[in-house]
Every structure is written in C-alpha cells, then in structure tokens.
mmCIF file of N, CA, C and O in Angstrom:
data_model
loop_
_atom_site.group_PDB
_atom_site.id
_atom_site.type_symbol
_atom_site.label_atom_id
_atom_site.label_comp_id
_atom_site.label_asym_id
_atom_site.label_seq_id
_atom_site.Cartn_x
_atom_site.Cartn_y
_atom_site.Cartn_z
ATOM 1 N N UNK V 417 -146.993 112.503 20.206
ATOM 2 C CA UNK V 417 -147.196 111.065 20.096
ATOM 3 C C UNK V 417 -148.106 110.551 21.206
ATOM 4 O O UNK V 417 -148.766 109.555 21.009
ATOM 5 N N UNK V 418 -148.142 111.240 22.335
ATOM 6 C CA UNK V 418 -148.942 110.725 23.452
ATOM 7 C C UNK V 418 -150.430 110.682 23.105
ATOM 8 O O UNK V 418 -151.149 109.851 23.634
ATOM 9 N N UNK V 419 -150.897 111.552 22.208
ATOM 10 C CA UNK V 419 -152.325 111.509 21.870
ATOM 11 C C UNK V 419 -152.664 110.300 21.005
ATOM 12 O O UNK V 419 -153.828 109.938 20.885
ATOM 13 N N UNK V 420 -151.630 109.665 20.434
ATOM 14 C CA UNK V 420 -151.878 108.473 19.627
ATOM 15 C C UNK V 420 -151.932 107.200 20.465
ATOM 16 O O UNK V 420 -152.322 106.154 19.982
ATOM 17 N N UNK V 421 -151.531 107.290 21.731
ATOM 18 C CA UNK V 421 -151.609 106.126 22.618
ATOM 19 C C UNK V 421 -153.086 105.824 22.882
ATOM 20 O O UNK V 421 -153.858 106.700 23.257
ATOM 21 N N UNK V 422 -153.484 104.609 22.624
ATOM 22 C CA UNK V 422 -154.871 104.161 22.823
ATOM 23 C C UNK V 422 -155.883 104.993 22.050
ATOM 24 O O UNK V 422 -157.020 105.171 22.485
ATOM 25 N N UNK V 423 -155.483 105.515 20.918
ATOM 26 C CA UNK V 423 -156.347 106.412 20.154
ATOM 27 C C UNK V 423 -157.647 105.745 19.714
ATOM 28 O O UNK V 423 -158.678 106.410 19.670
ATOM 29 N N UNK V 424 -157.614 104.457 19.406
ATOM 30 C CA UNK V 424 -158.838 103.796 18.953
ATOM 31 C C UNK V 424 -159.891 103.760 20.062
ATOM 32 O O UNK V 424 -161.058 104.041 19.821
ATOM 33 N N UNK V 425 -159.467 103.434 21.274
ATOM 34 C CA UNK V 425 -160.397 103.419 22.407
ATOM 35 C C UNK V 425 -160.895 104.824 22.705
ATOM 36 O O UNK V 425 -162.074 105.024 23.002
ATOM 37 N N UNK V 426 -159.981 105.787 22.656
ATOM 38 C CA UNK V 426 -160.368 107.173 22.927
ATOM 39 C C UNK V 426 -161.367 107.671 21.882
ATOM 40 O O UNK V 426 -162.318 108.372 22.208
ATOM 41 N N UNK V 427 -161.161 107.280 20.636
ATOM 42 C CA UNK V 427 -162.056 107.694 19.559
ATOM 43 C C UNK V 427 -163.432 107.044 19.696
ATOM 44 O O UNK V 427 -164.444 107.659 19.357
ATOM 45 N N UNK V 428 -163.473 105.821 20.221
ATOM 46 C CA UNK V 428 -164.759 105.166 20.472
ATOM 47 C C UNK V 428 -165.556 105.917 21.531
ATOM 48 O O UNK V 428 -166.766 106.043 21.434
ATOM 49 N N UNK V 429 -164.856 106.426 22.543
ATOM 50 C CA UNK V 429 -165.511 107.163 23.624
ATOM 51 C C UNK V 429 -165.907 108.573 23.189
ATOM 52 O O UNK V 429 -166.901 109.103 23.668
ATOM 53 N N UNK V 430 -165.118 109.154 22.310
ATOM 54 C CA UNK V 430 -165.327 110.546 21.909
ATOM 55 C C UNK V 430 -164.932 110.709 20.450
ATOM 56 O O UNK V 430 -163.740 110.705 20.130
ATOM 57 N N UNK V 431 -165.916 110.866 19.581
ATOM 58 C CA UNK V 431 -165.613 110.976 18.158
ATOM 59 C C UNK V 431 -164.820 112.248 17.822
ATOM 60 O O UNK V 431 -164.239 112.359 16.755
ATOM 61 N N UNK V 432 -164.780 113.180 18.739
ATOM 62 C CA UNK V 432 -164.034 114.425 18.551
ATOM 63 C C UNK V 432 -162.693 114.385 19.276
ATOM 64 O O UNK V 432 -162.079 115.429 19.513
ATOM 65 N N UNK V 433 -162.233 113.196 19.604
ATOM 66 C CA UNK V 433 -161.005 113.039 20.389
ATOM 67 C C UNK V 433 -159.833 113.832 19.818
ATOM 68 O O UNK V 433 -159.191 114.605 20.521
ATOM 69 N N UNK V 434 -159.544 113.645 18.535
ATOM 70 C CA UNK V 434 -158.394 114.329 17.950
ATOM 71 C C UNK V 434 -158.607 115.833 17.909
ATOM 72 O O UNK V 434 -157.692 116.599 18.231
ATOM 73 N N UNK V 435 -159.779 116.265 17.546
ATOM 74 C CA UNK V 435 -160.068 117.705 17.539
ATOM 75 C C UNK V 435 -159.881 118.301 18.924
ATOM 76 O O UNK V 435 -159.291 119.381 19.069
ATOM 77 N N UNK V 436 -160.388 117.603 19.931
ATOM 78 C CA UNK V 436 -160.245 118.082 21.308
ATOM 79 C C UNK V 436 -158.774 118.148 21.721
ATOM 80 O O UNK V 436 -158.338 119.124 22.341
ATOM 81 N N UNK V 437 -158.009 117.125 21.365
ATOM 82 C CA UNK V 437 -156.583 117.109 21.697
ATOM 83 C C UNK V 437 -155.846 118.244 20.997
ATOM 84 O O UNK V 437 -155.027 118.941 21.614
ATOM 85 N N UNK V 438 -156.127 118.430 19.723
ATOM 86 C CA UNK V 438 -155.450 119.482 18.973
ATOM 87 C C UNK V 438 -155.825 120.857 19.499
ATOM 88 O O UNK V 438 -154.978 121.746 19.587
ATOM 89 N N UNK V 439 -157.078 121.009 19.879
ATOM 90 C CA UNK V 439 -157.507 122.277 20.453
ATOM 91 C C UNK V 439 -156.766 122.548 21.762
ATOM 92 O O UNK V 439 -156.307 123.665 22.014
ATOM 93 N N UNK V 440 -156.635 121.519 22.577
ATOM 94 C CA UNK V 440 -155.924 121.668 23.847
ATOM 95 C C UNK V 440 -154.449 122.019 23.603
ATOM 96 O O UNK V 440 -153.879 122.857 24.304
ATOM 97 N N UNK V 441 -153.840 121.377 22.609
ATOM 98 C CA UNK V 441 -152.430 121.637 22.317
ATOM 99 C C UNK V 441 -152.190 123.032 21.741
ATOM 100 O O UNK V 441 -151.118 123.602 21.927
ATOM 101 N N UNK V 442 -153.172 123.567 21.037
ATOM 102 C CA UNK V 442 -152.961 124.838 20.345
ATOM 103 C C UNK V 442 -153.607 126.033 21.039
ATOM 104 O O UNK V 442 -153.360 127.166 20.632
ATOM 105 N N UNK V 443 -154.392 125.775 22.082
ATOM 106 C CA UNK V 443 -155.044 126.870 22.786
ATOM 107 C C UNK V 443 -153.985 127.839 23.314
ATOM 108 O O UNK V 443 -153.008 127.422 23.927
ATOM 109 N N UNK V 444 -154.177 129.092 23.017
ATOM 110 C CA UNK V 444 -153.266 130.155 23.469
ATOM 111 C C UNK V 444 -151.856 130.031 22.895
ATOM 112 O O UNK V 444 -150.913 130.587 23.449
ATOM 113 N N UNK V 445 -151.704 129.303 21.808
ATOM 114 C CA UNK V 445 -150.399 129.145 21.174
ATOM 115 C C UNK V 445 -150.110 130.381 20.329
ATOM 116 O O UNK V 445 -150.910 130.755 19.467
ATOM 117 N N UNK V 446 -148.986 131.017 20.579
ATOM 118 C CA UNK V 446 -148.580 132.176 19.794
ATOM 119 C C UNK V 446 -148.079 131.712 18.428
ATOM 120 O O UNK V 446 -147.625 130.567 18.291
ATOM 121 N N UNK V 447 -148.150 132.563 17.417
ATOM 122 C CA UNK V 447 -147.684 132.171 16.087
ATOM 123 C C UNK V 447 -146.256 131.611 16.070
ATOM 124 O O UNK V 447 -146.005 130.588 15.430
ATOM 125 N N UNK V 448 -145.338 132.240 16.789
ATOM 126 C CA UNK V 448 -143.958 131.742 16.778
ATOM 127 C C UNK V 448 -143.860 130.377 17.456
ATOM 128 O O UNK V 448 -143.026 129.547 17.078
ATOM 129 N N UNK V 449 -144.720 130.121 18.445
ATOM 130 C CA UNK V 449 -144.731 128.815 19.109
ATOM 131 C C UNK V 449 -145.252 127.739 18.159
ATOM 132 O O UNK V 449 -144.733 126.619 18.137
ATOM 133 N N UNK V 450 -146.271 128.083 17.392
ATOM 134 C CA UNK V 450 -146.809 127.134 16.412
ATOM 135 C C UNK V 450 -145.740 126.798 15.374
ATOM 136 O O UNK V 450 -145.531 125.628 15.034
ATOM 137 N N UNK V 451 -145.055 127.818 14.887
ATOM 138 C CA UNK V 451 -143.996 127.593 13.899
ATOM 139 C C UNK V 451 -142.884 126.735 14.503
ATOM 140 O O UNK V 451 -142.361 125.830 13.835
ATOM 141 N N UNK V 452 -142.557 126.988 15.745
ATOM 142 C CA UNK V 452 -141.499 126.221 16.432
ATOM 143 C C UNK V 452 -141.898 124.771 16.664
ATOM 144 O O UNK V 452 -141.024 123.904 16.816
ATOM 145 N N UNK V 453 -143.187 124.477 16.698
ATOM 146 C CA UNK V 453 -143.668 123.111 16.931
ATOM 147 C C UNK V 453 -143.680 122.263 15.658
ATOM 148 O O UNK V 453 -143.850 121.046 15.730
ATOM 149 N N UNK V 454 -143.493 122.884 14.524
ATOM 150 C CA UNK V 454 -143.565 122.163 13.246
ATOM 151 C C UNK V 454 -142.596 120.984 13.187
ATOM 152 O O UNK V 454 -142.997 119.888 12.753
ATOM 153 N N UNK V 455 -141.334 121.109 13.617
ATOM 154 C CA UNK V 455 -140.441 119.944 13.569
ATOM 155 C C UNK V 455 -140.949 118.739 14.370
ATOM 156 O O UNK V 455 -140.790 117.594 13.934
ATOM 157 N N UNK V 456 -141.568 119.001 15.516
ATOM 158 C CA UNK V 456 -142.105 117.895 16.312
ATOM 159 C C UNK V 456 -143.191 117.149 15.552
ATOM 160 O O UNK V 456 -143.242 115.915 15.565
ATOM 161 N N UNK V 457 -144.038 117.895 14.873
ATOM 162 C CA UNK V 457 -145.132 117.267 14.121
ATOM 163 C C UNK V 457 -144.578 116.521 12.910
ATOM 164 O O UNK V 457 -145.046 115.428 12.579
ATOM 165 N N UNK V 458 -143.580 117.080 12.263
ATOM 166 C CA UNK V 458 -142.960 116.387 11.130
ATOM 167 C C UNK V 458 -142.332 115.077 11.592
ATOM 168 O O UNK V 458 -142.452 114.049 10.914
ATOM 169 N N UNK V 459 -141.697 115.082 12.754
ATOM 170 C CA UNK V 459 -141.109 113.853 13.298
ATOM 171 C C UNK V 459 -142.176 112.793 13.525
ATOM 172 O O UNK V 459 -141.970 111.617 13.206
ATOM 173 N N UNK V 460 -143.308 113.209 14.060
ATOM 174 C CA UNK V 460 -144.415 112.269 14.267
ATOM 175 C C UNK V 460 -144.928 111.781 12.918
ATOM 176 O O UNK V 460 -145.129 110.579 12.718
ATOM 177 N N UNK V 461 -145.119 112.697 12.000
ATOM 178 C CA UNK V 461 -145.631 112.346 10.669
ATOM 179 C C UNK V 461 -144.777 111.256 10.032
ATOM 180 O O UNK V 461 -145.299 110.323 9.424
ATOM 181 N N UNK V 462 -143.465 111.362 10.177
ATOM 182 C CA UNK V 462 -142.557 110.399 9.543
ATOM 183 C C UNK V 462 -142.470 109.063 10.280
ATOM 184 O O UNK V 462 -141.845 108.134 9.778
ATOM 185 N N UNK V 463 -143.124 108.955 11.443
ATOM 186 C CA UNK V 463 -143.079 107.692 12.179
ATOM 187 C C UNK V 463 -144.393 106.924 12.136
ATOM 188 O O UNK V 463 -144.376 105.704 12.263
ATOM 189 N N UNK V 464 -145.527 107.629 11.986
ATOM 190 C CA UNK V 464 -146.805 106.915 11.986
ATOM 191 C C UNK V 464 -146.970 106.132 10.687
ATOM 192 O O UNK V 464 -146.580 106.592 9.618
ATOM 193 N N UNK V 465 -147.546 104.951 10.817
ATOM 194 C CA UNK V 465 -147.713 104.081 9.660
ATOM 195 C C UNK V 465 -149.177 103.762 9.380
ATOM 196 O O UNK V 465 -149.479 103.116 8.394
ATOM 197 N N UNK V 466 -150.049 104.210 10.219
ATOM 198 C CA UNK V 466 -151.480 104.021 10.023
ATOM 199 C C UNK V 466 -151.986 105.214 9.209
ATOM 200 O O UNK V 466 -151.719 106.362 9.561
ATOM 201 N N UNK V 467 -152.705 104.955 8.126
ATOM 202 C CA UNK V 467 -153.138 106.050 7.248
ATOM 203 C C UNK V 467 -154.030 107.053 7.983
ATOM 204 O O UNK V 467 -153.935 108.259 7.743
ATOM 205 N N UNK V 468 -154.861 106.578 8.893
ATOM 206 C CA UNK V 468 -155.720 107.496 9.640
ATOM 207 C C UNK V 468 -154.876 108.450 10.486
ATOM 208 O O UNK V 468 -155.114 109.660 10.503
ATOM 209 N N UNK V 469 -153.879 107.912 11.184
ATOM 210 C CA UNK V 469 -153.007 108.747 12.008
ATOM 211 C C UNK V 469 -152.153 109.670 11.149
ATOM 212 O O UNK V 469 -151.886 110.814 11.524
ATOM 213 N N UNK V 470 -151.759 109.185 9.998
ATOM 214 C CA UNK V 470 -151.010 110.015 9.058
ATOM 215 C C UNK V 470 -151.861 111.210 8.628
ATOM 216 O O UNK V 470 -151.390 112.348 8.620
ATOM 217 N N UNK V 471 -153.113 110.950 8.321
ATOM 218 C CA UNK V 471 -154.032 112.024 7.932
ATOM 219 C C UNK V 471 -154.197 113.041 9.055
ATOM 220 O O UNK V 471 -154.173 114.251 8.821
ATOM 221 N N UNK V 472 -154.380 112.538 10.257
ATOM 222 C CA UNK V 472 -154.537 113.432 11.411
ATOM 223 C C UNK V 472 -153.292 114.300 11.605
ATOM 224 O O UNK V 472 -153.402 115.483 11.933
ATOM 225 N N UNK V 473 -152.136 113.725 11.398
ATOM 226 C CA UNK V 473 -150.893 114.460 11.593
ATOM 227 C C UNK V 473 -150.702 115.523 10.513
ATOM 228 O O UNK V 473 -150.280 116.648 10.809
ATOM 229 N N UNK V 474 -151.029 115.198 9.283
ATOM 230 C CA UNK V 474 -150.948 116.192 8.210
ATOM 231 C C UNK V 474 -151.933 117.322 8.485
ATOM 232 O O UNK V 474 -151.591 118.505 8.328
ATOM 233 N N UNK V 475 -153.128 116.977 8.918
ATOM 234 C CA UNK V 475 -154.117 118.004 9.247
ATOM 235 C C UNK V 475 -153.630 118.889 10.395
ATOM 236 O O UNK V 475 -153.846 120.102 10.385
ATOM 237 N N UNK V 476 -152.964 118.292 11.379
ATOM 238 C CA UNK V 476 -152.451 119.077 12.498
ATOM 239 C C UNK V 476 -151.313 119.991 12.036
ATOM 240 O O UNK V 476 -151.212 121.135 12.485
ATOM 241 N N UNK V 477 -150.477 119.504 11.143
ATOM 242 C CA UNK V 477 -149.417 120.335 10.580
ATOM 243 C C UNK V 477 -150.023 121.544 9.874
ATOM 244 O O UNK V 477 -149.556 122.677 10.036
ATOM 245 N N UNK V 478 -151.088 121.313 9.137
ATOM 246 C CA UNK V 478 -151.809 122.400 8.475
ATOM 247 C C UNK V 478 -152.336 123.398 9.511
ATOM 248 O O UNK V 478 -152.206 124.609 9.337
ATOM 249 N N UNK V 479 -152.889 122.888 10.596
ATOM 250 C CA UNK V 479 -153.398 123.750 11.666
ATOM 251 C C UNK V 479 -152.285 124.608 12.257
ATOM 252 O O UNK V 479 -152.474 125.805 12.502
ATOM 253 N N UNK V 480 -151.118 124.012 12.475
ATOM 254 C CA UNK V 480 -150.001 124.786 13.011
ATOM 255 C C UNK V 480 -149.595 125.916 12.069
ATOM 256 O O UNK V 480 -149.309 127.032 12.511
ATOM 257 N N UNK V 481 -149.596 125.631 10.786
ATOM 258 C CA UNK V 481 -149.262 126.688 9.822
ATOM 259 C C UNK V 481 -150.304 127.799 9.837
ATOM 260 O O UNK V 481 -149.962 128.972 9.707
ATOM 261 N N UNK V 482 -151.555 127.440 10.000
ATOM 262 C CA UNK V 482 -152.606 128.462 10.077
ATOM 263 C C UNK V 482 -152.402 129.331 11.320
ATOM 264 O O UNK V 482 -152.488 130.554 11.250
ATOM 265 N N UNK V 483 -152.097 128.710 12.444
ATOM 266 C CA UNK V 483 -151.859 129.468 13.673
ATOM 267 C C UNK V 483 -150.590 130.310 13.537
ATOM 268 O O UNK V 483 -150.548 131.452 13.993
ATOM 269 N N UNK V 484 -149.566 129.758 12.914
ATOM 270 C CA UNK V 484 -148.313 130.490 12.719
ATOM 271 C C UNK V 484 -148.524 131.700 11.811
ATOM 272 O O UNK V 484 -147.740 132.642 11.838
ATOM 273 N N UNK V 485 -149.579 131.640 11.019
ATOM 274 C CA UNK V 485 -149.951 132.748 10.138
ATOM 275 C C UNK V 485 -148.789 133.148 9.226
ATOM 276 O O UNK V 485 -148.435 134.321 9.110
ATOM 277 N N UNK V 486 -148.205 132.122 8.611
ATOM 278 C CA UNK V 486 -147.089 132.367 7.702
ATOM 279 C C UNK V 486 -147.093 131.332 6.590
ATOM 280 O O UNK V 486 -147.641 130.243 6.756
ATOM 281 N N UNK V 487 -146.495 131.702 5.491
ATOM 282 C CA UNK V 487 -146.257 130.735 4.425
ATOM 283 C C UNK V 487 -144.764 130.436 4.331
ATOM 284 O O UNK V 487 -144.323 129.816 3.378
ATOM 285 N N UNK V 488 -144.014 130.877 5.361
ATOM 286 C CA UNK V 488 -142.586 130.563 5.401
ATOM 287 C C UNK V 488 -142.427 129.056 5.548
ATOM 288 O O UNK V 488 -143.046 128.436 6.425
ATOM 289 N N UNK V 489 -141.616 128.485 4.715
ATOM 290 C CA UNK V 489 -141.399 127.042 4.762
ATOM 291 C C UNK V 489 -140.367 126.761 5.851
ATOM 292 O O UNK V 489 -139.240 127.249 5.790
ATOM 293 N N UNK V 490 -140.788 126.014 6.849
ATOM 294 C CA UNK V 490 -139.886 125.679 7.941
ATOM 295 C C UNK V 490 -138.703 124.893 7.364
ATOM 296 O O UNK V 490 -138.900 124.024 6.505
ATOM 297 N N UNK V 491 -137.478 125.172 7.818
ATOM 298 C CA UNK V 491 -136.308 124.460 7.293
ATOM 299 C C UNK V 491 -136.427 122.938 7.391
ATOM 300 O O UNK V 491 -135.964 122.218 6.493
ATOM 301 N N UNK V 492 -137.060 122.442 8.448
ATOM 302 C CA UNK V 492 -137.203 120.989 8.550
ATOM 303 C C UNK V 492 -138.174 120.460 7.502
ATOM 304 O O UNK V 492 -137.963 119.381 6.954
ATOM 305 N N UNK V 493 -139.220 121.218 7.219
ATOM 306 C CA UNK V 493 -140.146 120.801 6.165
ATOM 307 C C UNK V 493 -139.414 120.763 4.831
ATOM 308 O O UNK V 493 -139.562 119.821 4.051
ATOM 309 N N UNK V 494 -138.610 121.769 4.580
ATOM 310 C CA UNK V 494 -137.813 121.814 3.351
ATOM 311 C C UNK V 494 -136.902 120.597 3.270
ATOM 312 O O UNK V 494 -136.832 119.935 2.242
ATOM 313 N N UNK V 495 -136.233 120.290 4.364
ATOM 314 C CA UNK V 495 -135.279 119.184 4.393
ATOM 315 C C UNK V 495 -135.950 117.814 4.281
ATOM 316 O O UNK V 495 -135.386 116.882 3.708
ATOM 317 N N UNK V 496 -137.141 117.685 4.833
ATOM 318 C CA UNK V 496 -137.811 116.379 4.892
ATOM 319 C C UNK V 496 -138.904 116.193 3.837
ATOM 320 O O UNK V 496 -139.582 115.170 3.832
ATOM 321 N N UNK V 497 -139.058 117.142 2.960
ATOM 322 C CA UNK V 497 -140.165 117.106 2.000
ATOM 323 C C UNK V 497 -140.204 115.806 1.188
ATOM 324 O O UNK V 497 -141.259 115.195 1.053
ATOM 325 N N UNK V 498 -139.079 115.389 0.670
ATOM 326 C CA UNK V 498 -139.044 114.159 -0.127
ATOM 327 C C UNK V 498 -139.364 112.944 0.745
ATOM 328 O O UNK V 498 -140.096 112.052 0.322
ATOM 329 N N UNK V 499 -138.842 112.909 1.960
ATOM 330 C CA UNK V 499 -139.156 111.796 2.866
ATOM 331 C C UNK V 499 -140.643 111.777 3.217
ATOM 332 O O UNK V 499 -141.239 110.706 3.335
ATOM 333 N N UNK V 500 -141.228 112.948 3.390
ATOM 334 C CA UNK V 500 -142.669 113.022 3.672
ATOM 335 C C UNK V 500 -143.455 112.485 2.482
ATOM 336 O O UNK V 500 -144.371 111.684 2.646
ATOM 337 N N UNK V 501 -143.075 112.915 1.295
ATOM 338 C CA UNK V 501 -143.768 112.439 0.089
ATOM 339 C C UNK V 501 -143.700 110.913 -0.013
ATOM 340 O O UNK V 501 -144.710 110.241 -0.253
ATOM 341 N N UNK V 502 -142.516 110.361 0.210
ATOM 342 C CA UNK V 502 -142.345 108.906 0.140
ATOM 343 C C UNK V 502 -143.133 108.194 1.233
ATOM 344 O O UNK V 502 -143.720 107.135 0.991
ATOM 345 N N UNK V 503 -143.149 108.768 2.417
ATOM 346 C CA UNK V 503 -143.898 108.185 3.537
ATOM 347 C C UNK V 503 -145.397 108.181 3.237
ATOM 348 O O UNK V 503 -146.085 107.189 3.477
ATOM 349 N N UNK V 504 -145.888 109.281 2.697
ATOM 350 C CA UNK V 504 -147.300 109.362 2.327
ATOM 351 C C UNK V 504 -147.608 108.373 1.210
ATOM 352 O O UNK V 504 -148.643 107.705 1.229
ATOM 353 N N UNK V 505 -146.700 108.273 0.259
ATOM 354 C CA UNK V 505 -146.897 107.322 -0.834
ATOM 355 C C UNK V 505 -146.980 105.893 -0.301
ATOM 356 O O UNK V 505 -147.797 105.104 -0.759
ATOM 357 N N UNK V 506 -146.168 105.580 0.697
ATOM 358 C CA UNK V 506 -146.132 104.215 1.234
ATOM 359 C C UNK V 506 -147.285 103.908 2.181
ATOM 360 O O UNK V 506 -147.880 102.836 2.123
ATOM 361 N N UNK V 507 -147.615 104.848 3.073
ATOM 362 C CA UNK V 507 -148.572 104.549 4.126
ATOM 363 C C UNK V 507 -149.889 105.326 4.021
ATOM 364 O O UNK V 507 -150.824 105.027 4.751
ATOM 365 N N UNK V 508 -149.945 106.316 3.171
ATOM 366 C CA UNK V 508 -151.119 107.169 3.109
ATOM 367 C C UNK V 508 -152.233 106.616 2.251
ATOM 368 O O UNK V 508 -152.087 105.599 1.576
ATOM 369 N N UNK V 509 -153.336 107.325 2.299
ATOM 370 C CA UNK V 509 -154.473 107.015 1.447
ATOM 371 C C UNK V 509 -154.792 108.270 0.644
ATOM 372 O O UNK V 509 -154.003 109.227 0.621
ATOM 373 N N UNK V 510 -155.930 108.290 -0.007
ATOM 374 C CA UNK V 510 -156.286 109.442 -0.836
ATOM 375 C C UNK V 510 -156.328 110.731 -0.023
ATOM 376 O O UNK V 510 -155.857 111.780 -0.473
ATOM 377 N N UNK V 511 -156.886 110.657 1.188
ATOM 378 C CA UNK V 511 -156.951 111.853 2.029
ATOM 379 C C UNK V 511 -155.541 112.399 2.299
ATOM 380 O O UNK V 511 -155.323 113.607 2.268
ATOM 381 N N UNK V 512 -154.601 111.525 2.571
ATOM 382 C CA UNK V 512 -153.222 111.936 2.841
ATOM 383 C C UNK V 512 -152.641 112.701 1.659
ATOM 384 O O UNK V 512 -152.037 113.762 1.826
ATOM 385 N N UNK V 513 -152.832 112.144 0.477
ATOM 386 C CA UNK V 513 -152.297 112.779 -0.730
ATOM 387 C C UNK V 513 -152.943 114.143 -0.968
ATOM 388 O O UNK V 513 -152.250 115.113 -1.281
ATOM 389 N N UNK V 514 -154.238 114.204 -0.804
ATOM 390 C CA UNK V 514 -154.950 115.474 -1.001
ATOM 391 C C UNK V 514 -154.535 116.492 0.059
ATOM 392 O O UNK V 514 -154.252 117.652 -0.260
ATOM 393 N N UNK V 515 -154.470 116.078 1.319
ATOM 394 C CA UNK V 515 -154.091 116.995 2.404
ATOM 395 C C UNK V 515 -152.678 117.532 2.194
ATOM 396 O O UNK V 515 -152.415 118.718 2.429
ATOM 397 N N UNK V 516 -151.772 116.684 1.737
ATOM 398 C CA UNK V 516 -150.394 117.109 1.467
ATOM 399 C C UNK V 516 -150.370 118.134 0.324
ATOM 400 O O UNK V 516 -149.688 119.153 0.409
ATOM 401 N N UNK V 517 -151.143 117.878 -0.722
ATOM 402 C CA UNK V 517 -151.206 118.825 -1.844
ATOM 403 C C UNK V 517 -151.796 120.161 -1.407
ATOM 404 O O UNK V 517 -151.321 121.222 -1.822
ATOM 405 N N UNK V 518 -152.814 120.117 -0.568
ATOM 406 C CA UNK V 518 -153.440 121.349 -0.072
ATOM 407 C C UNK V 518 -152.433 122.143 0.764
ATOM 408 O O UNK V 518 -152.322 123.368 0.615
ATOM 409 N N UNK V 519 -151.704 121.465 1.627
ATOM 410 C CA UNK V 519 -150.697 122.149 2.445
ATOM 411 C C UNK V 519 -149.620 122.774 1.554
ATOM 412 O O UNK V 519 -149.238 123.931 1.751
ATOM 413 N N UNK V 520 -149.152 122.029 0.573
ATOM 414 C CA UNK V 520 -148.141 122.574 -0.334
ATOM 415 C C UNK V 520 -148.681 123.791 -1.089
ATOM 416 O O UNK V 520 -147.963 124.773 -1.267
ATOM 417 N N UNK V 521 -149.931 123.721 -1.500
ATOM 418 C CA UNK V 521 -150.543 124.848 -2.215
ATOM 419 C C UNK V 521 -150.630 126.068 -1.289
ATOM 420 O O UNK V 521 -150.318 127.180 -1.700
ATOM 421 N N UNK V 522 -151.030 125.851 -0.045
ATOM 422 C CA UNK V 522 -151.127 126.947 0.910
ATOM 423 C C UNK V 522 -149.763 127.607 1.121
ATOM 424 O O UNK V 522 -149.667 128.836 1.244
ATOM 425 N N UNK V 523 -148.725 126.792 1.139
ATOM 426 C CA UNK V 523 -147.370 127.309 1.350
ATOM 427 C C UNK V 523 -146.721 127.771 0.044
ATOM 428 O O UNK V 523 -145.572 128.181 0.049
ATOM 429 N N UNK V 524 -147.463 127.651 -1.023
ATOM 430 C CA UNK V 524 -146.978 128.021 -2.360
ATOM 431 C C UNK V 524 -145.726 127.249 -2.734
ATOM 432 O O UNK V 524 -144.754 127.791 -3.248
ATOM 433 N N UNK V 525 -145.772 125.954 -2.445
ATOM 434 C CA UNK V 525 -144.677 125.049 -2.787
ATOM 435 C C UNK V 525 -145.072 124.352 -4.083
ATOM 436 O O UNK V 525 -146.020 123.593 -4.110
ATOM 437 N N UNK V 526 -144.339 124.645 -5.130
ATOM 438 C CA UNK V 526 -144.700 124.019 -6.398
ATOM 439 C C UNK V 526 -143.688 122.958 -6.825
ATOM 440 O O UNK V 526 -144.053 121.973 -7.427
ATOM 441 N N UNK V 527 -142.466 123.164 -6.516
ATOM 442 C CA UNK V 527 -141.435 122.241 -7.001
ATOM 443 C C UNK V 527 -141.137 121.111 -6.042
ATOM 444 O O UNK V 527 -140.477 120.173 -6.397
ATOM 445 N N UNK V 528 -141.602 121.242 -4.800
ATOM 446 C CA UNK V 528 -141.362 120.160 -3.852
ATOM 447 C C UNK V 528 -142.318 119.027 -4.174
ATOM 448 O O UNK V 528 -143.435 119.278 -4.596
ATOM 449 N N UNK V 529 -141.887 117.795 -3.972
ATOM 450 C CA UNK V 529 -142.761 116.652 -4.296
ATOM 451 C C UNK V 529 -144.008 116.620 -3.440
ATOM 452 O O UNK V 529 -144.064 117.175 -2.396
#
C-alpha cells in the first residue's frame, strides 16, 4: 500500500513509477517468497477503489505468479475469488476485467468467476 501513497505525484515525476516499484519489490524474490506475498496483494486489491490502482494491483498479482513459477491457486485467491470478481465489477474498467480473465486463464481457473 505504501507505493500507492502520493502515486499521482510520483507518476507525474516518473512515468515508470509503478514498474520501478514492482521491480524493487520483486528483485531477488524467490518463487516461494512470491507465492507467500500473494495474500498481501489480494488484500490490497480488495481495498483499492481507483480503477487505475486496481489494474496495477492485478498486474502485480500476475507478476507474482510468474515469479512463483506455479499455477497452484493460492488458498486466499480461492477463498476471495468471488469478492475479487465483485470488486472488479464495481470499481474496475475494461483493463481490470481483461487482466483478471488473463490471470484466471494462466492459472487454468475456469469455474471461478
């Protein structure tokens, strides 16, 4: 959540602000550490209400799964899937919906909303 503090000003100064932050957070992250970080990102995802921040959070969740190098569905993702879908429906935009579908496809989730 700290990277979202003053994000608009930071983005004005550096158009790569989020990429730089995510790179810093994931540099040297082991696969098990990335998988272990998924609940924290899901918690953030369920609290942000700005569609841009929602998109960034979904993209970061995707990045963590890529680093984790697994298609294992984290138990928290399984438990919160419906809440995530509803949150995206309420606060997301087209990018959010597409990013969520892409993540589900990568994880081979077909029955989850």
